Amino acid sequence: DPTDIATAHLNWALVAESHGQYLSSLEYNFKAMQEFQHLHDTISVSAILNNIGITYHQLGDYGSSVYYLLKAIELDESRMDTAYVGQEFINLAEAYFKAKKLNEAARCIHKAYIDLNLIDDEYSLPYATEIWSLILIAKSEYDSAANFIRLTERLADKHQNEYLLNRSLEHWGKWHF
């Protein structure tokens, strides 16, 4: 069954990534994407494009990361899937940030923040505010950064998200430095 084959490739990609085997993860993601494209499953193709973008980010290849994240966004925008687009813009903002393209990063995180607020996505919103605070620190916009760090802390505390609470502490350190 083609769906089972595609799903198996995707599962192998996720397992490889979880073990830090990013090149193997890319290989299986591309195989899964090809299978899902033949099945005309644009939701899975979009998710895989996002995974590929994140994997390239982990490899430090921010240009490829941006490329695949933009392809995922394009596909989701064509389906008018605001939830995925908001999450992908968070990933895109972080890729631009790591590539030291702060204006592009700020533009992307602003779009993610607006989209996620519009659909009231309480899970993804604190990730957007966390990345936005990091971008603002890098742009030396310290008052705004402090506001977003506080907002991240409130949202993370509400959902007991220890990861983002710890990231907020790290950002306070950068802010004070």
Backbone as JSON, one array per atom type, in Angstrom:
{
  "sequence": "DPTDIATAHLNWALVAESHGQYLSSLEYNFKAMQEFQHLHDTISVSAILNNIGITYHQLGDYGSSVYYLLKAIELDESRMDTAYVGQEFINLAEAYFKAKKLNEAARCIHKAYIDLNLIDDEYSLPYATEIWSLILIAKSEYDSAANFIRLTERLADKHQNEYLLNRSLEHWGKWHF",
  "N": [[0.85, -1.18, 0.0], [0.68, 2.17, -0.93], [0.33, 4.28, 0.92], [1.12, 3.17, 3.35], [3.82, 2.71, 2.81], [4.76, 5.33, 2.43], [4.23, 6.36, 4.97], [5.9, 4.73, 6.51], [8.43, 5.55, 5.59], [8.35, 8.19, 6.51], [8.2, 7.77, 9.29], [10.7, 6.54, 9.72], [12.3, 8.71, 9.09], [11.68, 10.48, 11.19], [12.55, 9.01, 13.4], [15.29, 8.79, 12.83], [15.99, 11.51, 12.95], [15.47, 12.02, 15.65], [17.56, 10.69, 16.8], [19.66, 12.2, 16.12], [20.66, 11.79, 13.6], [20.83, 13.41, 11.08], [21.28, 13.53, 8.28], [20.39, 11.03, 7.37], [17.77, 11.34, 8.17], [16.95, 13.38, 6.44], [17.12, 11.99, 4.0], [15.1, 9.99, 4.27], [12.89, 11.65, 4.7], [12.7, 12.93, 2.21], [12.08, 10.71, 0.6], [9.62, 9.97, 1.73], [8.17, 12.29, 1.18], [8.05, 12.23, -1.61], [6.44, 9.96, -2.0], [4.04, 10.77, -0.72], [3.41, 12.94, -2.34], [2.7, 11.63, -4.69], [0.38, 10.53, -3.8], [-1.18, 12.72, -3.58], [-1.43, 14.07, -1.17], [-1.46, 16.8, 0.32], [-1.32, 17.88, 2.87], [0.36, 16.17, 4.35], [2.66, 16.41, 2.75], [3.28, 19.1, 3.15], [3.86, 19.07, 5.91], [6.12, 17.47, 5.87], [7.86, 19.02, 4.31], [8.22, 21.09, 6.14], [9.5, 19.62, 8.18], [11.86, 18.96, 6.8], [12.91, 21.51, 6.43], [13.41, 22.22, 9.12], [15.27, 20.26, 9.77], [17.42, 20.9, 8.08], [17.99, 23.31, 9.28], [18.95, 22.42, 11.76], [21.28, 21.31, 10.87], [22.68, 23.54, 10.31], [22.47, 24.72, 7.85], [21.13, 27.26, 6.79], [20.13, 28.56, 4.54], [19.03, 26.49, 2.92], [17.19, 25.64, 4.78], [15.45, 27.86, 4.95], [14.49, 27.83, 2.31], [12.98, 25.38, 2.11], [11.12, 25.74, 4.16], [9.75, 27.97, 3.2], [8.56, 26.78, 0.96], [6.82, 25.01, 2.26], [5.16, 26.84, 3.55], [4.03, 28.14, 1.35], [2.53, 26.04, 0.23], [0.72, 25.51, 2.34], [-0.55, 27.99, 2.55], [-1.89, 28.01, 0.14], [-3.85, 26.17, 0.72], [-5.13, 27.55, 2.62], [-4.51, 27.19, 5.33], [-4.2, 28.3, 8.23], [-3.22, 27.65, 10.79], [-1.01, 25.85, 10.51], [0.58, 27.51, 8.92], [1.21, 29.62, 10.66], [2.83, 28.29, 12.55], [4.9, 27.46, 10.89], [5.95, 29.89, 10.09], [7.11, 30.68, 12.47], [9.25, 28.86, 12.62], [10.56, 29.66, 10.27], [11.23, 32.3, 10.91], [13.1, 31.81, 12.93], [15.09, 30.51, 11.46], [15.88, 32.58, 9.71], [16.82, 34.31, 11.69], [19.02, 32.89, 12.72], [20.57, 33.0, 10.46], [21.36, 35.54, 10.55], [19.71, 37.51, 9.51], [18.0, 39.77, 10.44], [15.87, 41.6, 9.95], [14.2, 40.21, 8.16], [13.62, 38.06, 9.81], [12.21, 39.35, 11.85], [9.99, 40.26, 10.41], [8.79, 37.82, 9.69], [8.21, 36.67, 12.22], [6.44, 38.49, 13.23], [4.28, 38.12, 11.48], [3.63, 35.46, 12.13], [2.88, 35.8, 14.81], [0.61, 37.48, 14.59], [-1.1, 35.83, 13.0], [-1.37, 33.57, 14.68], [-2.58, 34.69, 16.92], [-4.99, 35.45, 15.77], [-6.26, 33.02, 15.3], [-6.36, 32.1, 17.8], [-4.39, 30.35, 18.92], [-3.2, 28.96, 21.49], [-1.19, 27.19, 22.11], [0.96, 27.43, 20.26], [1.53, 30.14, 20.27], [3.2, 31.07, 22.52], [5.69, 30.17, 21.65], [6.14, 31.76, 19.47], [6.3, 34.29, 20.72], [8.55, 33.89, 22.24], [10.64, 33.55, 20.35], [10.41, 36.02, 19.14], [11.22, 37.73, 21.19], [13.92, 37.1, 21.34], [14.82, 37.96, 18.83], [14.34, 40.71, 19.09], [16.13, 41.37, 21.14], [18.53, 40.96, 19.79], [18.31, 43.0, 17.97], [18.71, 45.15, 19.55], [16.52, 46.27, 20.82], [15.52, 46.7, 23.59], [13.48, 47.33, 25.52], [11.1, 46.5, 24.29], [11.79, 43.83, 23.92], [11.92, 42.94, 26.57], [9.21, 43.09, 27.25], [8.15, 41.08, 25.61], [9.51, 38.85, 26.57], [8.41, 38.69, 29.13], [5.74, 38.21, 28.4], [6.03, 35.73, 27.14], [6.8, 34.22, 29.38], [4.42, 34.38, 30.93], [2.56, 33.06, 29.24], [3.81, 30.57, 28.93], [3.9, 29.71, 31.58], [1.19, 29.46, 32.09], [0.57, 27.2, 30.59], [2.24, 25.4, 31.69], [4.8, 25.01, 30.55], [7.81, 24.04, 30.73], [10.12, 24.09, 29.14], [9.94, 26.51, 27.63], [9.86, 28.31, 29.74], [12.41, 27.98, 30.79], [13.89, 28.82, 28.55], [13.14, 31.47, 28.53], [14.43, 32.41, 30.82], [17.05, 32.18, 29.9], [16.93, 34.12, 27.9], [16.51, 36.4, 29.44], [19.02, 36.54, 30.62], [20.6, 37.15, 28.34], [19.44, 39.57, 27.75], [20.11, 41.14, 30.01], [22.88, 41.07, 29.77]],
  "CA": [[0.0, 0.0, 0.0], [1.52, 3.38, -1.01], [0.24, 5.08, 2.15], [1.96, 2.5, 4.35], [5.22, 2.96, 2.43], [5.04, 6.74, 2.73], [4.24, 6.5, 6.43], [7.11, 4.08, 7.01], [9.55, 6.45, 5.32], [8.24, 9.33, 7.42], [8.56, 7.31, 10.63], [12.15, 6.38, 9.75], [12.88, 10.06, 9.12], [11.51, 11.03, 12.53], [13.43, 8.26, 14.3], [16.67, 9.21, 12.53], [16.19, 12.86, 13.5], [15.5, 11.97, 17.12], [18.87, 10.16, 17.17], [20.69, 13.11, 15.62], [21.13, 11.34, 12.29], [20.1, 14.36, 10.25], [21.37, 13.19, 6.85], [19.45, 9.93, 7.16], [16.44, 11.91, 8.3], [16.63, 14.06, 5.18], [16.92, 10.97, 2.97], [13.78, 9.38, 4.44], [11.88, 12.69, 4.49], [12.53, 13.11, 0.76], [11.37, 9.53, 0.1], [8.23, 10.09, 2.18], [7.53, 13.39, 0.46], [7.77, 11.76, -2.96], [5.29, 9.05, -1.92], [2.84, 11.54, -0.4], [3.07, 13.73, -3.52], [1.97, 10.74, -5.6], [-0.94, 10.32, -3.2], [-1.83, 14.05, -3.56], [-1.68, 14.39, 0.24], [-0.73, 18.06, 0.52], [-1.1, 18.13, 4.3], [1.59, 15.45, 4.71], [3.79, 17.02, 2.02], [3.61, 20.34, 3.85], [4.5, 18.72, 7.19], [7.45, 16.96, 5.56], [8.67, 20.18, 3.93], [8.56, 21.75, 7.39], [10.52, 18.78, 8.82], [13.1, 19.12, 6.05], [13.43, 22.84, 6.78], [13.93, 22.15, 10.49], [16.47, 19.42, 9.75], [18.5, 21.72, 7.52], [18.32, 24.29, 10.34], [19.78, 21.72, 12.74], [22.57, 21.1, 10.24], [23.33, 24.84, 10.13], [22.28, 25.16, 6.46], [19.96, 28.12, 6.94], [19.6, 28.84, 3.21], [18.15, 25.37, 2.57], [16.09, 25.68, 5.75], [14.51, 28.89, 4.49], [13.89, 27.37, 1.05], [11.95, 24.36, 2.34], [10.06, 26.33, 4.97], [8.94, 28.8, 2.3], [7.75, 25.86, 0.15], [5.75, 24.53, 3.13], [4.23, 27.95, 3.75], [3.31, 28.33, 0.08], [1.55, 24.97, 0.11], [-0.32, 25.71, 3.35], [-1.33, 29.18, 2.2], [-2.8, 27.64, -0.96], [-4.96, 25.47, 1.36], [-5.64, 28.48, 3.63], [-4.32, 26.51, 6.62], [-3.56, 29.33, 9.05], [-2.52, 27.09, 11.95], [0.32, 25.39, 10.09], [1.36, 28.65, 8.43], [1.74, 30.33, 11.82], [3.94, 27.51, 13.11], [6.01, 27.47, 9.93], [6.57, 31.22, 10.14], [7.99, 30.67, 13.64], [10.47, 28.18, 12.19], [11.22, 30.5, 9.27], [11.84, 33.42, 11.64], [14.3, 31.33, 13.62], [16.11, 30.26, 10.43], [16.4, 33.89, 9.32], [17.57, 34.83, 12.82], [20.32, 32.21, 12.75], [21.32, 33.45, 9.29], [21.65, 36.94, 10.84], [18.82, 38.35, 8.69], [17.08, 40.16, 11.51], [14.65, 42.23, 9.45], [13.35, 39.13, 7.66], [13.17, 37.3, 10.98], [11.18, 40.16, 12.52], [8.79, 40.25, 9.55], [8.17, 36.49, 9.8], [7.66, 36.41, 13.55], [5.27, 39.36, 13.33], [3.19, 37.43, 10.77], [3.24, 34.3, 12.95], [2.21, 36.31, 16.0], [-0.73, 37.94, 14.18], [-1.9, 34.68, 12.59], [-1.67, 32.7, 15.83], [-3.56, 35.4, 17.74], [-6.28, 35.43, 15.08], [-6.92, 31.71, 15.47], [-6.3, 31.81, 19.24], [-3.57, 29.15, 19.1], [-2.48, 29.17, 22.74], [-0.03, 26.31, 22.19], [2.07, 27.94, 19.44], [1.79, 31.56, 20.53], [4.38, 31.36, 23.34], [6.9, 29.93, 20.85], [6.32, 32.97, 18.66], [6.77, 35.4, 21.57], [9.91, 33.57, 22.66], [11.55, 33.88, 19.24], [10.36, 37.47, 18.93], [12.06, 38.39, 22.21], [15.31, 36.87, 20.94], [15.09, 38.87, 17.7], [14.38, 42.08, 19.6], [17.4, 41.54, 21.86], [19.58, 41.09, 18.77], [18.14, 44.31, 17.32], [18.92, 46.13, 20.62], [15.22, 46.85, 21.2], [15.46, 46.03, 24.89], [12.18, 47.49, 26.2], [10.15, 45.59, 23.63], [12.23, 42.46, 24.21], [11.5, 42.62, 27.94], [7.76, 42.85, 27.22], [7.89, 39.78, 25.0], [9.98, 37.81, 27.5], [7.37, 38.57, 30.17], [4.58, 37.56, 27.79], [6.38, 34.32, 26.99], [6.74, 33.61, 30.71], [3.01, 34.23, 31.32], [1.95, 32.02, 28.41], [4.45, 29.3, 29.25], [3.46, 29.33, 32.92], [-0.21, 29.04, 31.96], [0.53, 25.85, 30.03], [3.29, 24.64, 32.39], [5.8, 24.67, 29.54], [9.12, 24.25, 31.36], [11.1, 24.42, 28.1], [9.89, 27.95, 27.34], [10.23, 29.04, 30.95], [13.88, 27.97, 30.82], [14.37, 29.68, 27.45], [12.93, 32.85, 28.97], [15.54, 32.72, 31.72], [18.21, 32.39, 29.04], [16.77, 35.41, 27.23], [16.78, 37.45, 30.43], [20.47, 36.64, 30.72], [21.06, 37.9, 27.16], [18.91, 40.94, 27.88], [20.93, 41.83, 31.0], [24.23, 41.15, 29.25]],
  "C": [[0.89, 1.25, 0.0], [1.47, 4.24, 0.26], [1.11, 4.48, 3.24], [3.45, 2.74, 4.07], [5.61, 4.39, 2.78], [5.15, 6.96, 4.23], [5.48, 5.86, 7.04], [8.34, 4.96, 6.78], [9.54, 7.64, 6.28], [8.64, 8.93, 8.84], [10.07, 7.11, 10.76], [12.84, 7.73, 9.82], [12.82, 10.65, 10.53], [12.42, 10.32, 13.54], [14.88, 8.69, 14.09], [16.95, 10.59, 13.11], [16.31, 12.83, 15.01], [16.83, 11.42, 17.64], [20.01, 11.02, 16.64], [21.29, 12.7, 14.29], [20.41, 12.15, 11.21], [20.16, 14.03, 8.77], [20.45, 12.02, 6.5], [18.01, 10.43, 7.24], [16.03, 12.61, 7.01], [16.32, 13.04, 4.09], [15.51, 10.37, 3.07], [12.66, 10.41, 4.29], [11.63, 12.9, 3.0], [11.79, 11.93, 0.14], [9.89, 9.61, 0.48], [7.5, 11.18, 1.4], [7.15, 12.95, -0.96], [6.53, 10.85, -2.97], [3.99, 9.83, -1.65], [2.44, 12.46, -1.56], [2.29, 12.89, -4.52], [0.55, 10.47, -5.09], [-1.77, 11.61, -3.15], [-2.24, 14.46, -2.14], [-0.87, 15.64, 0.59], [-0.48, 18.38, 1.99], [0.19, 17.43, 4.74], [2.81, 16.03, 4.02], [4.24, 18.29, 2.72], [4.34, 20.05, 5.16], [5.93, 18.23, 6.94], [8.37, 18.1, 5.12], [9.11, 20.95, 5.16], [9.65, 20.96, 8.12], [11.87, 18.93, 8.13], [13.74, 20.46, 6.38], [14.06, 22.85, 8.17], [15.23, 21.34, 10.52], [17.65, 20.18, 9.16], [18.94, 22.79, 8.53], [19.26, 23.65, 11.36], [21.17, 21.44, 12.19], [23.34, 22.4, 10.02], [23.26, 25.36, 8.7], [21.0, 25.99, 6.41], [19.33, 28.49, 5.6], [18.63, 27.75, 2.77], [16.95, 25.32, 3.52], [15.02, 26.66, 5.3], [13.77, 28.41, 3.25], [12.73, 26.4, 1.31], [10.82, 24.87, 3.22], [9.16, 27.22, 4.12], [8.05, 27.93, 1.41], [6.58, 25.32, 0.98], [4.7, 25.61, 3.33], [3.39, 28.17, 2.5], [2.21, 27.28, -0.08], [0.4, 25.16, 1.11], [-1.17, 26.94, 3.06], [-2.3, 28.87, 1.06], [-4.01, 26.88, -0.42], [-5.64, 26.34, 2.41], [-5.62, 27.84, 5.02], [-3.51, 27.42, 7.54], [-2.76, 28.74, 10.2], [-1.12, 26.63, 11.57], [1.18, 26.55, 9.63], [1.97, 29.41, 9.6], [2.93, 29.61, 12.43], [5.15, 27.53, 12.18], [6.7, 28.83, 9.9], [7.45, 31.36, 11.39], [9.32, 30.02, 13.26], [11.27, 29.0, 11.19], [11.9, 31.69, 9.94], [13.12, 32.99, 12.34], [15.43, 31.05, 12.63], [16.72, 31.58, 9.95], [17.25, 34.5, 10.44], [18.96, 34.21, 12.86], [21.2, 32.62, 11.57], [21.67, 34.94, 9.4], [20.9, 37.9, 9.92], [17.68, 38.8, 9.6], [15.8, 40.8, 11.01], [13.68, 41.19, 8.89], [12.79, 38.31, 8.81], [12.04, 38.05, 11.69], [9.88, 40.16, 11.71], [8.05, 38.92, 9.7], [7.53, 36.27, 11.16], [6.45, 37.31, 13.8], [4.06, 38.69, 12.67], [2.71, 36.23, 11.59], [2.42, 34.76, 14.15], [0.78, 36.75, 15.68], [-1.61, 36.75, 13.85], [-2.31, 33.82, 13.78], [-2.65, 33.37, 16.79], [-4.94, 35.34, 17.1], [-7.02, 34.11, 15.27], [-6.88, 31.24, 16.92], [-5.58, 30.5, 19.53], [-2.69, 29.35, 20.33], [-1.26, 28.28, 22.88], [1.17, 26.91, 21.46], [2.46, 29.37, 19.77], [3.0, 31.82, 21.43], [5.69, 31.07, 22.62], [7.2, 31.14, 19.98], [6.86, 34.12, 19.52], [8.2, 35.17, 22.04], [10.92, 33.93, 21.59], [11.57, 35.39, 19.0], [11.23, 38.19, 19.96], [13.54, 38.24, 21.85], [15.71, 37.8, 19.79], [15.22, 40.31, 18.19], [15.66, 42.36, 20.4], [18.52, 41.76, 20.85], [19.51, 42.44, 18.06], [18.32, 45.46, 18.31], [17.65, 46.9, 20.97], [14.82, 46.24, 22.54], [14.13, 46.18, 25.61], [11.14, 46.54, 25.61], [10.5, 44.14, 23.92], [11.77, 42.05, 25.61], [10.0, 42.32, 27.99], [7.45, 41.47, 26.65], [8.43, 38.63, 25.86], [8.94, 37.6, 28.59], [6.13, 37.86, 29.63], [4.84, 36.07, 27.59], [6.28, 33.61, 28.33], [5.29, 33.38, 31.15], [2.35, 33.08, 30.55], [2.52, 30.64, 28.74], [4.01, 28.8, 30.63], [2.02, 28.81, 32.89], [-0.32, 27.6, 31.48], [1.6, 24.93, 30.62], [4.35, 24.12, 31.41], [7.18, 25.03, 30.09], [10.2, 24.65, 30.35], [11.11, 25.92, 27.84], [10.19, 28.8, 28.57], [11.76, 29.1, 31.08], [14.48, 28.85, 29.73], [14.2, 31.16, 27.84], [14.03, 33.29, 29.93], [16.82, 32.99, 30.92], [18.13, 33.75, 28.35], [16.96, 36.58, 28.2], [18.28, 37.64, 30.6], [21.06, 37.43, 29.56], [20.64, 39.36, 27.26], [19.78, 41.74, 28.86], [22.35, 42.02, 30.51], [24.34, 42.33, 28.28]]
}
